[in-house]
Amino acid sequence: MADNEIKQLEMFSPVRGMKVTKRFLYNPLGNWRWGYGGRYEDRSYGATSADKKVAVFIEFRNSKDNQLGIPLPAGKVRVYKQDEADKALEFIGEEQIDHTPKDEELSLRIGNAFDIVGERKQTDFKVESGRKWMQETIEIKVRNHKKEDAVVRVKEPLYRWVNWKITETNVEKHEKLDAQTVAWDLPVKADGEVTLTYVVEYTW
């Protein structure tokens, strides 16, 4: 190499024909967490979110059966999709990954959906400090403007205090992801809208 020269080396050829899963995630509050400064009893804290973006993820297994099965070095992964009309490869997104051994799952955020949007707002809030009790009602709407049905995961951090319980919800099945995060998987019809409401109680 010449002085101050930079060269790029291809470590392996582009991979085609992988089996991937496409997922949609609406996470309007991001990774809000309860802090150690005390309870969040202010009604306006986190009451609404202007973020309507629904993220798009591509998930796959780094296995030999899935055209990979090799240690992947940290770096940028670029994702292309073949256009059905002219069979050309179109760039759809990229993300940085950490060092990843074989047979591990990868989840790449490749951008935001153009035709799925979300909306989140607080519809009720009560706090009774003497009872050591707080209650919040949240409404989340997801609109699908695509021509096909979609499943959108809604992720909600329960950030006001460490002790919480969901007492009401119109979509019964939800998943507790960790000590302060829950998620719902909402099927949304093509050109349709789904509304999720839930009530969470905090005690201390």
C-alpha positions as a LaTeX table, in Angstrom:
\begin{tabular}{lrrr}
\hline
Residue & $x$ (\AA) & $y$ (\AA) & $z$ (\AA) \\
\hline
Met1 & 0.00 & 0.00 & 0.00 \\
Ala2 & 1.16 & 3.48 & $-0.79$ \\
Asp3 & 1.57 & 6.13 & 1.88 \\
Asn4 & $-1.88$ & 7.29 & 3.18 \\
Glu5 & $-3.65$ & 4.82 & 0.89 \\
Ile6 & $-6.92$ & 3.19 & 2.00 \\
Lys7 & $-8.14$ & $-0.08$ & 0.54 \\
Gln8 & $-11.32$ & $-2.05$ & 1.14 \\
Leu9 & $-11.28$ & $-5.82$ & 1.06 \\
Glu10 & $-14.34$ & $-8.00$ & 0.53 \\
Met11 & $-14.37$ & $-10.59$ & 3.33 \\
Phe12 & $-17.08$ & $-12.71$ & 1.70 \\
Ser13 & $-19.40$ & $-12.52$ & $-1.29$ \\
Pro14 & $-22.90$ & $-11.01$ & $-1.00$ \\
Val15 & $-25.41$ & $-13.53$ & 0.36 \\
Arg16 & $-28.55$ & $-14.28$ & $-1.65$ \\
Gly17 & $-31.62$ & $-16.35$ & $-0.87$ \\
Met18 & $-31.56$ & $-15.98$ & 2.91 \\
Lys19 & $-34.70$ & $-16.64$ & 4.91 \\
Val20 & $-35.60$ & $-13.46$ & 6.76 \\
Thr21 & $-38.54$ & $-12.21$ & 8.80 \\
Lys22 & $-39.80$ & $-8.67$ & 8.38 \\
Arg23 & $-41.16$ & $-7.04$ & 11.53 \\
Phe24 & $-42.76$ & $-3.69$ & 12.33 \\
Leu25 & $-42.24$ & $-1.96$ & 15.69 \\
Tyr26 & $-44.01$ & 1.08 & 17.13 \\
Asn27 & $-42.02$ & 2.28 & 20.13 \\
Pro28 & $-43.01$ & 5.96 & 20.55 \\
Leu29 & $-41.32$ & 6.52 & 23.92 \\
Gly30 & $-38.10$ & 4.73 & 22.99 \\
Asn31 & $-36.19$ & 3.33 & 25.93 \\
Trp32 & $-37.61$ & 5.49 & 28.70 \\
Arg33 & $-36.88$ & 3.95 & 32.09 \\
Trp34 & $-37.73$ & 4.73 & 35.66 \\
Gly35 & $-34.86$ & 6.75 & 37.10 \\
Tyr36 & $-33.63$ & 6.67 & 40.66 \\
Gly37 & $-34.79$ & 10.22 & 41.41 \\
Gly38 & $-38.26$ & 9.16 & 42.61 \\
Arg39 & $-41.72$ & 8.48 & 41.23 \\
Tyr40 & $-43.01$ & 10.35 & 38.18 \\
Glu41 & $-46.30$ & 11.72 & 39.53 \\
Asp42 & $-46.47$ & 14.63 & 37.07 \\
Arg43 & $-49.45$ & 14.02 & 34.77 \\
Ser44 & $-47.75$ & 15.61 & 31.76 \\
Tyr45 & $-44.62$ & 13.44 & 31.97 \\
Gly46 & $-44.74$ & 11.15 & 28.92 \\
Ala47 & $-48.42$ & 11.95 & 28.36 \\
Thr48 & $-48.13$ & 12.24 & 24.57 \\
Ser49 & $-45.61$ & 11.44 & 21.90 \\
Ala50 & $-45.23$ & 13.19 & 18.56 \\
Asp51 & $-43.35$ & 10.20 & 17.16 \\
Lys52 & $-45.58$ & 8.43 & 14.61 \\
Lys53 & $-42.80$ & 6.43 & 12.98 \\
Val54 & $-43.05$ & 2.65 & 12.81 \\
Ala55 & $-39.63$ & 1.01 & 12.49 \\
Val56 & $-38.91$ & $-1.83$ & 10.07 \\
Phe57 & $-36.65$ & $-4.69$ & 11.14 \\
Ile58 & $-35.19$ & $-7.61$ & 9.22 \\
Glu59 & $-34.44$ & $-10.65$ & 11.41 \\
Phe60 & $-32.54$ & $-13.78$ & 10.43 \\
Arg61 & $-30.39$ & $-16.58$ & 11.82 \\
Asn62 & $-26.67$ & $-16.68$ & 11.07 \\
Ser63 & $-26.69$ & $-20.41$ & 10.30 \\
Lys64 & $-25.32$ & $-22.65$ & 7.58 \\
Asp65 & $-28.85$ & $-23.69$ & 6.62 \\
Asn66 & $-29.57$ & $-20.00$ & 5.99 \\
Gln67 & $-26.65$ & $-19.44$ & 3.58 \\
Leu68 & $-24.37$ & $-18.11$ & 6.37 \\
Gly69 & $-23.09$ & $-19.92$ & 9.46 \\
Ile70 & $-19.85$ & $-17.93$ & 9.75 \\
Pro71 & $-18.50$ & $-15.46$ & 12.35 \\
Leu72 & $-19.59$ & $-11.99$ & 11.27 \\
Pro73 & $-17.20$ & $-9.15$ & 12.14 \\
Ala74 & $-18.49$ & $-5.87$ & 13.52 \\
Gly75 & $-19.39$ & $-3.46$ & 10.76 \\
Lys76 & $-22.09$ & $-2.22$ & 8.43 \\
Val77 & $-24.64$ & $-4.62$ & 6.91 \\
Arg78 & $-26.42$ & $-3.45$ & 3.77 \\
Val79 & $-29.72$ & $-4.98$ & 2.72 \\
Tyr80 & $-31.02$ & $-5.18$ & $-0.85$ \\
Lys81 & $-34.34$ & $-6.38$ & $-2.25$ \\
Gln82 & $-34.92$ & $-7.67$ & $-5.76$ \\
Asp83 & $-37.43$ & $-5.61$ & $-7.71$ \\
Glu84 & $-40.14$ & $-7.88$ & $-9.13$ \\
Ala85 & $-40.48$ & $-5.84$ & $-12.33$ \\
Asp86 & $-36.91$ & $-5.68$ & $-13.62$ \\
Lys87 & $-35.17$ & $-8.11$ & $-11.19$ \\
Ala88 & $-32.69$ & $-5.38$ & $-10.23$ \\
Leu89 & $-31.40$ & $-5.18$ & $-6.66$ \\
Glu90 & $-32.65$ & $-2.15$ & $-4.76$ \\
Phe91 & $-30.97$ & $-0.84$ & $-1.62$ \\
Ile92 & $-33.49$ & $-0.76$ & 1.27 \\
Gly93 & $-31.37$ & $-0.06$ & 4.34 \\
Glu94 & $-28.30$ & $-0.68$ & 6.46 \\
Glu95 & $-27.25$ & $-1.00$ & 10.09 \\
Gln96 & $-24.12$ & $-1.53$ & 12.14 \\
Ile97 & $-23.72$ & $-4.90$ & 13.88 \\
Asp98 & $-21.38$ & $-6.08$ & 16.62 \\
His99 & $-19.18$ & $-9.17$ & 16.30 \\
Thr100 & $-21.68$ & $-12.02$ & 15.85 \\
Pro101 & $-20.81$ & $-15.73$ & 16.08 \\
Lys102 & $-22.48$ & $-18.36$ & 13.94 \\
Asp103 & $-25.93$ & $-19.71$ & 14.82 \\
Glu104 & $-26.99$ & $-16.46$ & 16.51 \\
Glu105 & $-30.05$ & $-14.35$ & 15.64 \\
Leu106 & $-29.63$ & $-10.88$ & 14.14 \\
Ser107 & $-32.17$ & $-8.07$ & 14.06 \\
Leu108 & $-31.40$ & $-5.16$ & 11.74 \\
Arg109 & $-33.33$ & $-1.90$ & 11.80 \\
Ile110 & $-33.37$ & $-0.87$ & 8.15 \\
Gly111 & $-35.54$ & 2.24 & 8.40 \\
Asn112 & $-39.12$ & 3.34 & 8.95 \\
Ala113 & $-42.30$ & 2.22 & 7.22 \\
Phe114 & $-43.74$ & 4.75 & 4.76 \\
Asp115 & $-47.28$ & 3.40 & 4.96 \\
Ile116 & $-47.77$ & 2.45 & 8.63 \\
Val117 & $-48.09$ & 5.11 & 11.33 \\
Gly118 & $-48.81$ & 5.16 & 15.05 \\
Glu119 & $-50.31$ & 7.60 & 17.50 \\
Arg120 & $-50.07$ & 7.58 & 21.31 \\
Lys121 & $-51.84$ & 9.68 & 23.96 \\
Gln122 & $-52.76$ & 9.63 & 27.62 \\
Thr123 & $-56.54$ & 9.65 & 28.15 \\
Asp124 & $-56.71$ & 9.57 & 31.95 \\
Phe125 & $-54.41$ & 9.99 & 34.94 \\
Lys126 & $-55.02$ & 9.78 & 38.68 \\
Val127 & $-52.67$ & 9.93 & 41.64 \\
Glu128 & $-53.46$ & 9.52 & 45.33 \\
Ser129 & $-50.24$ & 9.95 & 47.28 \\
Gly130 & $-51.92$ & 9.09 & 50.59 \\
Arg131 & $-52.94$ & 5.69 & 49.22 \\
Lys132 & $-49.54$ & 5.32 & 47.54 \\
Trp133 & $-51.36$ & 4.72 & 44.28 \\
Met134 & $-51.23$ & 6.04 & 40.72 \\
Gln135 & $-53.23$ & 5.10 & 37.61 \\
Glu136 & $-52.69$ & 5.96 & 33.96 \\
Thr137 & $-54.76$ & 5.16 & 30.86 \\
Ile138 & $-53.04$ & 5.10 & 27.47 \\
Glu139 & $-54.56$ & 4.91 & 23.98 \\
Ile140 & $-52.47$ & 3.85 & 21.00 \\
Lys141 & $-53.67$ & 3.81 & 17.39 \\
Val142 & $-51.90$ & 2.07 & 14.51 \\
Arg143 & $-52.95$ & 2.79 & 10.93 \\
Asn144 & $-51.94$ & 0.54 & 8.05 \\
His145 & $-52.06$ & 2.17 & 4.62 \\
Lys146 & $-50.48$ & $-0.83$ & 2.91 \\
Lys147 & $-52.36$ & $-3.04$ & 0.45 \\
Glu148 & $-51.73$ & $-6.08$ & 2.64 \\
Asp149 & $-52.31$ & $-6.95$ & 6.28 \\
Ala150 & $-49.50$ & $-6.33$ & 8.78 \\
Val151 & $-48.65$ & $-7.22$ & 12.36 \\
Val152 & $-47.21$ & $-4.30$ & 14.32 \\
Arg153 & $-45.52$ & $-4.78$ & 17.68 \\
Val154 & $-46.31$ & $-1.98$ & 20.13 \\
Lys155 & $-43.68$ & $-1.60$ & 22.84 \\
Glu156 & $-44.42$ & 0.36 & 26.01 \\
Pro157 & $-42.04$ & 1.20 & 28.86 \\
Leu158 & $-43.82$ & 1.47 & 32.25 \\
Tyr159 & $-41.59$ & 4.17 & 33.62 \\
Arg160 & $-43.43$ & 5.91 & 36.46 \\
Trp161 & $-42.46$ & 3.48 & 39.23 \\
Val162 & $-41.02$ & $-0.01$ & 39.73 \\
Asn163 & $-44.22$ & $-1.65$ & 41.06 \\
Trp164 & $-46.87$ & $-1.79$ & 38.34 \\
Lys165 & $-49.81$ & $-3.88$ & 37.16 \\
Ile166 & $-51.88$ & $-3.71$ & 33.98 \\
Thr167 & $-55.46$ & $-3.83$ & 35.23 \\
Glu168 & $-57.39$ & $-3.33$ & 31.97 \\
Thr169 & $-56.67$ & $-3.72$ & 28.27 \\
Asn170 & $-58.80$ & $-4.26$ & 25.19 \\
Val171 & $-56.11$ & $-6.53$ & 23.69 \\
Glu172 & $-55.67$ & $-9.19$ & 26.34 \\
Lys173 & $-52.54$ & $-10.95$ & 25.17 \\
His174 & $-49.39$ & $-8.99$ & 25.95 \\
Glu175 & $-45.80$ & $-9.95$ & 26.68 \\
Lys176 & $-43.66$ & $-8.79$ & 29.57 \\
Leu177 & $-40.28$ & $-8.14$ & 27.98 \\
Asp178 & $-38.44$ & $-7.16$ & 31.17 \\
Ala179 & $-39.11$ & $-5.60$ & 34.57 \\
Gln180 & $-40.44$ & $-2.36$ & 33.05 \\
Thr181 & $-41.45$ & $-3.09$ & 29.45 \\
Val182 & $-44.49$ & $-4.76$ & 27.86 \\
Ala183 & $-45.47$ & $-5.36$ & 24.24 \\
Trp184 & $-48.55$ & $-6.19$ & 22.20 \\
Asp185 & $-48.61$ & $-7.68$ & 18.69 \\
Leu186 & $-51.46$ & $-5.98$ & 16.82 \\
Pro187 & $-52.81$ & $-7.45$ & 13.56 \\
Val188 & $-53.84$ & $-4.53$ & 11.34 \\
Lys189 & $-55.86$ & $-5.09$ & 8.19 \\
Ala190 & $-54.88$ & $-3.49$ & 4.88 \\
Asp191 & $-56.07$ & 0.14 & 4.87 \\
Gly192 & $-57.25$ & $-0.45$ & 8.42 \\
Glu193 & $-56.76$ & 0.91 & 11.92 \\
Val194 & $-56.45$ & $-0.75$ & 15.32 \\
Thr195 & $-56.79$ & 0.95 & 18.70 \\
Leu196 & $-55.07$ & $-0.40$ & 21.81 \\
Thr197 & $-56.03$ & 0.90 & 25.24 \\
Tyr198 & $-54.60$ & $-0.16$ & 28.57 \\
Val199 & $-54.74$ & 0.94 & 32.20 \\
Val200 & $-51.67$ & 0.59 & 34.41 \\
Glu201 & $-51.60$ & 1.00 & 38.19 \\
Tyr202 & $-48.51$ & 1.88 & 40.19 \\
Thr203 & $-48.18$ & 1.31 & 43.96 \\
Trp204 & $-45.43$ & 2.05 & 46.46 \\
\hline
\end{tabular}
